[in-house]
mmCIF file of C-alpha atoms in Angstrom:
data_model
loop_
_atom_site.group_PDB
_atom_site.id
_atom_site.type_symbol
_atom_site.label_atom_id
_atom_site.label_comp_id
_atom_site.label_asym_id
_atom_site.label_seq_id
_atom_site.Cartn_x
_atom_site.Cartn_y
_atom_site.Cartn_z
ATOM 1 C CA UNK X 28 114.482 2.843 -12.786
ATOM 2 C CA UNK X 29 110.507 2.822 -12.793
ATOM 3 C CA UNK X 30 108.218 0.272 -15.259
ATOM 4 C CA UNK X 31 106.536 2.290 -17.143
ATOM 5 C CA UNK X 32 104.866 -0.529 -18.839
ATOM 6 C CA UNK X 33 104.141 -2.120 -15.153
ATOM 7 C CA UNK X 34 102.838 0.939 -13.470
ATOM 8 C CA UNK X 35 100.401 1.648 -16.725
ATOM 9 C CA UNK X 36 98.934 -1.272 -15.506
ATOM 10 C CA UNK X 37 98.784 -0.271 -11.819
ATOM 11 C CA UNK X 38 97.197 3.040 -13.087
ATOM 12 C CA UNK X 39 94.395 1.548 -15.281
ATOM 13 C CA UNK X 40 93.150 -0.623 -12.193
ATOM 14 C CA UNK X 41 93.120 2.747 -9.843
ATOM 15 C CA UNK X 42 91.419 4.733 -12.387
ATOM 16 C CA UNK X 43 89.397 1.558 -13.367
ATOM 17 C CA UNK X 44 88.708 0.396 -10.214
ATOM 18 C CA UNK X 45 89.254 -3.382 -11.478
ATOM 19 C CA UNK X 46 91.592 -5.624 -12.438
ATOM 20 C CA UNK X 47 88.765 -6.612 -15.615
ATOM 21 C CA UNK X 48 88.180 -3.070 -16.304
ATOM 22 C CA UNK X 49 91.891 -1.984 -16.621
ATOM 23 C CA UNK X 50 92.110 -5.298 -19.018
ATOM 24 C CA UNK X 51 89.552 -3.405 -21.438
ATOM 25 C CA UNK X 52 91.051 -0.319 -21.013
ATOM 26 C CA UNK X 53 94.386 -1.680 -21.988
ATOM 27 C CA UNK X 54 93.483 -4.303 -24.885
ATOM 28 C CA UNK X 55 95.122 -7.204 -22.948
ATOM 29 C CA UNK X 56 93.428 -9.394 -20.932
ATOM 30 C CA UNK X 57 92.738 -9.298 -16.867
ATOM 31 C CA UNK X 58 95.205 -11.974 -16.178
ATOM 32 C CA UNK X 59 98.160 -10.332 -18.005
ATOM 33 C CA UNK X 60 97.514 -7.095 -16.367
ATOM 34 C CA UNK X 61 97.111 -9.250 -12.992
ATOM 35 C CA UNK X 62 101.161 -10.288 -13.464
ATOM 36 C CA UNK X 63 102.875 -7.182 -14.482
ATOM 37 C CA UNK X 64 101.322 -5.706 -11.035
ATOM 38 C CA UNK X 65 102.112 -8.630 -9.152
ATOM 39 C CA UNK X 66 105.346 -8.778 -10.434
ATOM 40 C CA UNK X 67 105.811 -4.997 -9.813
ATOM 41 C CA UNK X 68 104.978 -4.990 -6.520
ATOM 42 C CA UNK X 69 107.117 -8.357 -5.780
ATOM 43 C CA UNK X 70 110.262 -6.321 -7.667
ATOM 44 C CA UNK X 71 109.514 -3.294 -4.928
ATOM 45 C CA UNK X 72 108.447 -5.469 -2.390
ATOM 46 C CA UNK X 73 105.326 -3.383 -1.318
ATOM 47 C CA UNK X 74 101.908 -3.138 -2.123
ATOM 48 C CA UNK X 75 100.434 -1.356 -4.929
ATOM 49 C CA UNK X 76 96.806 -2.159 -4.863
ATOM 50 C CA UNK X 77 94.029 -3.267 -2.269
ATOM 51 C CA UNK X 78 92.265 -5.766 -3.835
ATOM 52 C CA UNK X 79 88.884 -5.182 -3.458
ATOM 53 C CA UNK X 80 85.225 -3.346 -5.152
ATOM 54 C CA UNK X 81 86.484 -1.090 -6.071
ATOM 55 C CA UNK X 82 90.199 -1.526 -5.865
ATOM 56 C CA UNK X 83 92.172 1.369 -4.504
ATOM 57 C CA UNK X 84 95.780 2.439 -4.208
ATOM 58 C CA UNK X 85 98.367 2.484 -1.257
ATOM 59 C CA UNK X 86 100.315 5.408 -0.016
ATOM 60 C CA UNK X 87 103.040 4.121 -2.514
ATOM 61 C CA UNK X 88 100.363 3.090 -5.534
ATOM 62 C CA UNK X 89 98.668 6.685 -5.279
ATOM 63 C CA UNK X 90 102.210 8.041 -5.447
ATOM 64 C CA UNK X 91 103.351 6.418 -8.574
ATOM 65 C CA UNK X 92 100.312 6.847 -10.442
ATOM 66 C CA UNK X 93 100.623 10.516 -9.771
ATOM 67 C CA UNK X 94 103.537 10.345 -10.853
ATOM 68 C CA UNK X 95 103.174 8.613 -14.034
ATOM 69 C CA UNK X 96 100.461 11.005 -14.753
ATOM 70 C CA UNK X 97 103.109 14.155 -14.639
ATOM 71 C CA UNK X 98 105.086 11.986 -17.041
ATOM 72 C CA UNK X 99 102.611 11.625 -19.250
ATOM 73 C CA UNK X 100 101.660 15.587 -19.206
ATOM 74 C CA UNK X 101 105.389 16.081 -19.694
ATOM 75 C CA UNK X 102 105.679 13.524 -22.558
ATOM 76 C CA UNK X 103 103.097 15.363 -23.969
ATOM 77 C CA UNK X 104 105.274 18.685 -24.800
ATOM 78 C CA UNK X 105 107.577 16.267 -26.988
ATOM 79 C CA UNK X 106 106.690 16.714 -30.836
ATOM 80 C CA UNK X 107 106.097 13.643 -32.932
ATOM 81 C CA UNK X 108 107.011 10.866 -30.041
ATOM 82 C CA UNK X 109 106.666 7.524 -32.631
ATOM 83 C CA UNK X 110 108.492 4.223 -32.187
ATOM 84 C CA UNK X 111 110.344 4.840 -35.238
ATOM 85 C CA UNK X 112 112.857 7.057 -33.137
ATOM 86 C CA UNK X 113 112.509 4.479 -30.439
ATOM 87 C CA UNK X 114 110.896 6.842 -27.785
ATOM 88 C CA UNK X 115 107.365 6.121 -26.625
ATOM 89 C CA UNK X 116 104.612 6.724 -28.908
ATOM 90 C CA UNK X 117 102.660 10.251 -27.549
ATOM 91 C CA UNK X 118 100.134 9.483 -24.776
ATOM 92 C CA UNK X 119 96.719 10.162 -24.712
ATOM 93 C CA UNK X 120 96.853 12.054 -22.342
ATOM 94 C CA UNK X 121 93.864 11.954 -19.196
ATOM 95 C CA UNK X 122 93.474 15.049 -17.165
ATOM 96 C CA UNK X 123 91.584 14.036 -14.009
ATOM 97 C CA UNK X 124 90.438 16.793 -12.265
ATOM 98 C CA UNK X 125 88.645 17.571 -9.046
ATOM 99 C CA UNK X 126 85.321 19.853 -9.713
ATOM 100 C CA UNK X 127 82.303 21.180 -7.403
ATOM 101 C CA UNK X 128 78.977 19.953 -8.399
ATOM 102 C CA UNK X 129 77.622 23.597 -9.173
ATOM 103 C CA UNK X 130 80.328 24.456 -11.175
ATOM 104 C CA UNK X 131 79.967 21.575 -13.203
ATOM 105 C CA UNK X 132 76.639 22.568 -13.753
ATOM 106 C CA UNK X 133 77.359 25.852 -14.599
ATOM 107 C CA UNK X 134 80.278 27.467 -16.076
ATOM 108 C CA UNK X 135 82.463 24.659 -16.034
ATOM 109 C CA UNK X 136 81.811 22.663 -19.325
ATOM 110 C CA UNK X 137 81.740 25.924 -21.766
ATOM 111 C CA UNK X 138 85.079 26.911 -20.215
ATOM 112 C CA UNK X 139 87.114 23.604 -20.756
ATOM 113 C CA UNK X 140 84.735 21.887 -23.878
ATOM 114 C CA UNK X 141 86.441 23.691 -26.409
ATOM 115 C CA UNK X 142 90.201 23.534 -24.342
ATOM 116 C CA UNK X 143 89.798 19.431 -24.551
ATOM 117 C CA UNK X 144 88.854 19.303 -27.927
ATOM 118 C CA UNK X 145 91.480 21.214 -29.523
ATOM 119 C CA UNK X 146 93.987 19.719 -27.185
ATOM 120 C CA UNK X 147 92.496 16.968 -27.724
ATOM 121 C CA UNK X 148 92.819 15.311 -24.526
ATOM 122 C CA UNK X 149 90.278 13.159 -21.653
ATOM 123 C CA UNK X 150 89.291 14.361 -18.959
ATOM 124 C CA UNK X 151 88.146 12.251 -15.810
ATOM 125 C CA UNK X 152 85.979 14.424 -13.551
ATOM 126 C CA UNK X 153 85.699 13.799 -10.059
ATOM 127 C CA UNK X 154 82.447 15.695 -7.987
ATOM 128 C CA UNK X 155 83.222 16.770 -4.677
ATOM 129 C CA UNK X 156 82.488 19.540 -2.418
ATOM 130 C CA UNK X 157 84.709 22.961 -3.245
ATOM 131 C CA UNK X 158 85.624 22.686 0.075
ATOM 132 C CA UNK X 159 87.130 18.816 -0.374
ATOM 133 C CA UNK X 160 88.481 19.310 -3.839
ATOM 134 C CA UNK X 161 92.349 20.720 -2.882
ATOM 135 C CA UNK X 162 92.480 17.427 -0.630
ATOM 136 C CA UNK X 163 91.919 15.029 -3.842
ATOM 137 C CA UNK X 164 94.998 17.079 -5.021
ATOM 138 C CA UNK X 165 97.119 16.734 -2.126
ATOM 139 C CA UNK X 166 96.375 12.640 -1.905
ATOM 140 C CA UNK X 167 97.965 12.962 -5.408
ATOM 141 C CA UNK X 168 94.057 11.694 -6.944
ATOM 142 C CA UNK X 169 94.040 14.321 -8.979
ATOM 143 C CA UNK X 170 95.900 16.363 -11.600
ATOM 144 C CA UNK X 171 94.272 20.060 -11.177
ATOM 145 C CA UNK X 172 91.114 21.014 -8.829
ATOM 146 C CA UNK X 173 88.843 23.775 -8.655
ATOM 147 C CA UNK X 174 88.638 24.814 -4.936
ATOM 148 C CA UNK X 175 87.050 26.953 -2.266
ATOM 149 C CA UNK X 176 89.849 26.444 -0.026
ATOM 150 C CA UNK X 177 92.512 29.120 0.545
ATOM 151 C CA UNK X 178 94.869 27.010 2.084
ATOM 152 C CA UNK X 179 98.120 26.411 0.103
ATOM 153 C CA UNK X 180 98.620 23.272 -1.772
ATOM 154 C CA UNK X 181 102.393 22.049 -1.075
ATOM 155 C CA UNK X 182 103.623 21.783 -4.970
ATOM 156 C CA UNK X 183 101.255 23.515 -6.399
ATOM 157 C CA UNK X 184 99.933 26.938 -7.641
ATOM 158 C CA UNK X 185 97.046 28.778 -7.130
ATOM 159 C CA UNK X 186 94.800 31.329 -9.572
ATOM 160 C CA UNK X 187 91.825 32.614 -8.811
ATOM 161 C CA UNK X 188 89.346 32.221 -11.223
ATOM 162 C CA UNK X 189 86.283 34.189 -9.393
ATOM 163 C CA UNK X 190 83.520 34.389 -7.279
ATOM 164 C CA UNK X 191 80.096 32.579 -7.814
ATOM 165 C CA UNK X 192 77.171 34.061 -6.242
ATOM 166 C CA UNK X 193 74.353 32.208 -4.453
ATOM 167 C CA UNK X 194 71.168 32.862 -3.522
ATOM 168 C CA UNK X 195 68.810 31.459 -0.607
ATOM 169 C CA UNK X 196 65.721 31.295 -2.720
ATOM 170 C CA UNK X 197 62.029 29.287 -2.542
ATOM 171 C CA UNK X 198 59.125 28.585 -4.106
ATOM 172 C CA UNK X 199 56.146 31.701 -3.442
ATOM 173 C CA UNK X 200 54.140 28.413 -1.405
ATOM 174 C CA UNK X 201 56.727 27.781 0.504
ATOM 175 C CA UNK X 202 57.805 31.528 1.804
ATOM 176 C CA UNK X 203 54.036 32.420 2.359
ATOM 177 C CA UNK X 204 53.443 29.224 4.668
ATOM 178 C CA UNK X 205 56.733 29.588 6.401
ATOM 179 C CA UNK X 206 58.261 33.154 6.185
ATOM 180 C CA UNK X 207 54.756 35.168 6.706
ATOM 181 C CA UNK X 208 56.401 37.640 9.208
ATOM 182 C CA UNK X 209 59.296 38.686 7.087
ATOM 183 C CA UNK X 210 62.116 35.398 7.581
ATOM 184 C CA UNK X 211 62.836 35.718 11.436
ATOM 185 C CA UNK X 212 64.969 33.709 12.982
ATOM 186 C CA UNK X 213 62.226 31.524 14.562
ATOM 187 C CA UNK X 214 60.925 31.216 11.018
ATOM 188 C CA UNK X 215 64.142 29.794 9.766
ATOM 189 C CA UNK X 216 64.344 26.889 12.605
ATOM 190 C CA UNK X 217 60.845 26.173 11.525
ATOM 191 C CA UNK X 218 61.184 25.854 7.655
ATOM 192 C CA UNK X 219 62.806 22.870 6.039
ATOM 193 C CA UNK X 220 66.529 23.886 4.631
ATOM 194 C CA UNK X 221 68.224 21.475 1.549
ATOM 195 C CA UNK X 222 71.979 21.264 1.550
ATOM 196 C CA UNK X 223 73.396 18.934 -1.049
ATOM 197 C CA UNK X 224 75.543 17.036 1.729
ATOM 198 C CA UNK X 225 76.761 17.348 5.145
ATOM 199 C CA UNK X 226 80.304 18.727 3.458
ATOM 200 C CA UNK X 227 77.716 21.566 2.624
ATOM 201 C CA UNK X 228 78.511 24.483 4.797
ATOM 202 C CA UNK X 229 77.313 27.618 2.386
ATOM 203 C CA UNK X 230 73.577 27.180 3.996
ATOM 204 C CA UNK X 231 74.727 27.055 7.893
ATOM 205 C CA UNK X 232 77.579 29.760 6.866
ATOM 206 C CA UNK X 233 74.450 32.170 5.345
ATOM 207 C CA UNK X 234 72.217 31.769 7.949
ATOM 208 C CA UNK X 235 74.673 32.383 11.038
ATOM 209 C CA UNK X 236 75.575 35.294 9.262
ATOM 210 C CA UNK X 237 71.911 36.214 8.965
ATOM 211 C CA UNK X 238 70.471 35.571 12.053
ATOM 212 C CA UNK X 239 73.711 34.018 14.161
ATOM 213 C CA UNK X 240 71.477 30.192 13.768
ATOM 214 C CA UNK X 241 72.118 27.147 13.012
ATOM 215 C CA UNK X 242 70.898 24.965 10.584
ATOM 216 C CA UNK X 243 67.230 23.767 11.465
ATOM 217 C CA UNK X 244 66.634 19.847 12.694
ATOM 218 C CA UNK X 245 64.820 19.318 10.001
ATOM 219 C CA UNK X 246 67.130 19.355 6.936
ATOM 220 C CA UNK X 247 67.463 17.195 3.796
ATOM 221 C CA UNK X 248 70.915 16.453 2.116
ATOM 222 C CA UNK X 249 70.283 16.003 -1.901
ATOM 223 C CA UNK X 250 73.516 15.289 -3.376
ATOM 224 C CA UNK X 251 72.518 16.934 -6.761
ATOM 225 C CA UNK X 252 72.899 20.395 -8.227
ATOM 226 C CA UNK X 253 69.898 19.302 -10.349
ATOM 227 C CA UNK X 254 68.323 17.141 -7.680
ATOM 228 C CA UNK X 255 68.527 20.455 -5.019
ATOM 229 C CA UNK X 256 66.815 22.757 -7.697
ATOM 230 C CA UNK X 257 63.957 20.152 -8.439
ATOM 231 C CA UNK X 258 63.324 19.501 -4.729
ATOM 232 C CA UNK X 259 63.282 23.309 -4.239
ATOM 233 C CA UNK X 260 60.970 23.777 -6.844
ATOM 234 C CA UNK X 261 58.613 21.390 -5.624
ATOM 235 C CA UNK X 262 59.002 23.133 -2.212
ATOM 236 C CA UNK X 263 60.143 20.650 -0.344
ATOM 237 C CA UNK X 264 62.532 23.154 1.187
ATOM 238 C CA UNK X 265 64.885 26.347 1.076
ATOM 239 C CA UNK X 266 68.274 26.405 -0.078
ATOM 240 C CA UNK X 267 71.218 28.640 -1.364
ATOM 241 C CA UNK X 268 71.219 28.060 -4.925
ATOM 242 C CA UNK X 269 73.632 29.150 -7.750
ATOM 243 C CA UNK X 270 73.046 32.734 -9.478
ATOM 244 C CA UNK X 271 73.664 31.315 -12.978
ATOM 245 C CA UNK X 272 71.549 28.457 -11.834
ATOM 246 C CA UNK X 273 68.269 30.229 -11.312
ATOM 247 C CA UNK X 274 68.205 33.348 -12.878
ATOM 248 C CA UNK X 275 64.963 32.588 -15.205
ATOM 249 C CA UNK X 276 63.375 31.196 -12.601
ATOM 250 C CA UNK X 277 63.419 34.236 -10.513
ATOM 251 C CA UNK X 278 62.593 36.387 -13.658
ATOM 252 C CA UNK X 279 59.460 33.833 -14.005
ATOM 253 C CA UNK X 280 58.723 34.158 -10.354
ATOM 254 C CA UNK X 281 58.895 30.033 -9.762
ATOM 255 C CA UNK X 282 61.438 31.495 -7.077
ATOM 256 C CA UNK X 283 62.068 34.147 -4.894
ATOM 257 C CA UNK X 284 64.860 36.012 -2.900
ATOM 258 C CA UNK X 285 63.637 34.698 0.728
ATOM 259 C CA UNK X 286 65.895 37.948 1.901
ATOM 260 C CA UNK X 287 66.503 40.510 -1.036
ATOM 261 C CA UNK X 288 70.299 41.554 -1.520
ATOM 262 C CA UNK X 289 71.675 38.984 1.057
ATOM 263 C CA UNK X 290 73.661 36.957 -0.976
ATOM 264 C CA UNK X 291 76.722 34.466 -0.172
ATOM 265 C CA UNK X 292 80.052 35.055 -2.686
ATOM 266 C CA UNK X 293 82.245 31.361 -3.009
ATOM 267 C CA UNK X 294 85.747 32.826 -4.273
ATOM 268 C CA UNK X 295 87.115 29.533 -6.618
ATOM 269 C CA UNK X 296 90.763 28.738 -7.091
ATOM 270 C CA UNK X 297 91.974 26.626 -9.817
ATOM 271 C CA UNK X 298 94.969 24.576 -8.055
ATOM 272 C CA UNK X 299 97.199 22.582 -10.599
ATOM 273 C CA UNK X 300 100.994 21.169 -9.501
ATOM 274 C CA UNK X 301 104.177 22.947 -10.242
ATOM 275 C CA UNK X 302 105.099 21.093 -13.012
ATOM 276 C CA UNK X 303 106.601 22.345 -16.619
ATOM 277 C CA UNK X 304 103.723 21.610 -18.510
ATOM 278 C CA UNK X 305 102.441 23.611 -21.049
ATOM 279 C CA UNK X 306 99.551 21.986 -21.316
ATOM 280 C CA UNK X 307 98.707 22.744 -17.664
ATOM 281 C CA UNK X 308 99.950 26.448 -18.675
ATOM 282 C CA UNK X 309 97.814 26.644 -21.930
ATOM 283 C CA UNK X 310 94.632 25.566 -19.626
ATOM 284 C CA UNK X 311 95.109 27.544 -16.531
ATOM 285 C CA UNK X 312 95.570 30.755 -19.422
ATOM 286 C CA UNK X 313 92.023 29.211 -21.137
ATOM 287 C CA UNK X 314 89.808 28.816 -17.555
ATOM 288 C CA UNK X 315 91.100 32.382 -16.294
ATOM 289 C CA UNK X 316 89.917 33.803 -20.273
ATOM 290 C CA UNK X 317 86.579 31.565 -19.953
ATOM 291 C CA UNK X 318 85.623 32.876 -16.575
ATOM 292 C CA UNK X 319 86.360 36.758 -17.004
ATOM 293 C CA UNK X 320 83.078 36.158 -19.822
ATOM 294 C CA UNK X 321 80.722 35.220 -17.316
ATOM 295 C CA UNK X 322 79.284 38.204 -15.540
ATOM 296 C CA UNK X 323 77.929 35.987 -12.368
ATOM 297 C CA UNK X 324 81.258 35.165 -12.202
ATOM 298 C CA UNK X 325 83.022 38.334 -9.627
ATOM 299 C CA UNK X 326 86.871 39.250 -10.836
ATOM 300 C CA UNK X 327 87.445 41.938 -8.507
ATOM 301 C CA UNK X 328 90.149 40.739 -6.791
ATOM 302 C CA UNK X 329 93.245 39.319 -8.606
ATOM 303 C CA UNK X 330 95.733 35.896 -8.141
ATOM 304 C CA UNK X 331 97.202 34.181 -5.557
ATOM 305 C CA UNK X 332 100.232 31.942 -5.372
ATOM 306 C CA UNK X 333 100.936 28.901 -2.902
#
């Protein structure tokens, strides 16, 4: 049989990423939540935790925090959990979730604001590239991910939620002292490109498809959405930006199309795990609702199942 009450204490220092902070998290103090791990991991004889800033999970810690967290999704379906009928009280119940940095700064927070509050739940975001999201899922770091990636999650299923359009776009300074003759491929090697980090493939995957180039030497990496649109604006260099993103300043010409109508599509998946949850159910249902409303975001082609 697991302890519950030991491996709430090995979660809070993952998700923590201290020994201090999971103390504050959990009302008791650092050195009480210091025994029930150590005393946890003596009772199993393995290691739950590298010590260390910040502290992080073994194989066998990330495993039994994951699972505690489908535990606590699943306590969550019981009705009025008190100690009176000596179950657990209800959980509050943390959904940590993998996201890409432009859909966070995009469609993401309308879809699930009003989903959290009602279900009134946390959620504990973690920004990574849509194409490195499905692998926080698979190292069990996170409960649900929104994803680029096709390839099927083991456990898990798989909607599609839509397509989000980019754009490789610049300021009218920059395109008139770098892409005079009309955005050849000599012009491209010559003009400064911006991805947001060197898991950033959508500007090397637009211009190969453009001009069958690579990425120019001269490239800056701004891990930002925000920080990529300010340095574009300020014309440091061109990028691939978000539709939803930039739409007004197109319309106010602070941008332009560098080549009209050649846009990049970024199909998104919403991966969560095969578990009976209706909470996960209730969700997936709200995202797939949310995103149909957003006309930057393309529905044309329907679900798919791992």
């Amino acid at each position: 049989m697991l302890d519950y009450n030991a491996l709430t204490a090995v979660s809070a220092v993952v998700r923590e990423g201290s020994f201090d902070g999971a103390a504050r998290k959990l009302n008791i103090t650092a050195s009480a939540v210091s025994q029930r791990v150590r005393g946890y991991e003596d009772r199993l004889g393995a290691l739950l935790i590298v010590r260390g800033q910040p502290c992080r999970p073994t194989d066998l810690g990330q495993a039994l925090v994951t699972h505690l967290d489908k535990v606590h999704l699943l306590e969550a379906e019981i009705p009025h959990l008190s100690h009176a009928s000596g179950l657990l009280s209800q959980p509050n119940v943390t959904l940590r979730i993998a996201v890409n940095a432009d859909s966070l700064a995009t469609w993401f927070p309308d879809a699930i604001a009003r989903f959290a509050t009602e279900a009134a739940i946390c959620l504990d975001l973690l920004v990574e590239d849509e194409t490195c999201t499905a692998d926080r899922l698979r190292s069990g770091e996170v409960t649900a991910a929104i994803t680029a990636q096709t390839e099927p999650v083991p456990g898990c299923r798989s909607v599609r939620l839509g397509a989000m359009q980019y754009i490789a776009c610049a300021t009218p300074d920059f395109i008139a002292k770098y892409f005079s003759s009309g955005a050849s491929a000599t012009e491209f090697q010559n003009a400064p490109c911006i991805c947001f980090d060197r898991n950033d493939e959508l500007e090397a995957r637009w211009l190969y498809a453009l001009h069958k180039t690579q990425l120019p030497r001269k490239t800056h990496y701004i891990p930002s959405t925000q920080g990529f649109l300010d340095f574009t604006l300020k014309s440091v260099g061109w990028g691939l930006q978000p539709l939803a993103l930039v739409e007004k300043y197109l319309s106010q010409g602070d941008l332009i199309e560098i080549v009209p109508g050649r846009r990049l599509s970024v199909d998104l998946y919403w991966v969560t795990p095969r578990v009976k949850s209706q909470l996960l159910q209730y969700l997936t249902f709200h995202l797939k609702n949310e995103c149909a409303q957003h006309a930057w975001l393309d529905q044309s082609t329907g679900d798919c199942t791992a």
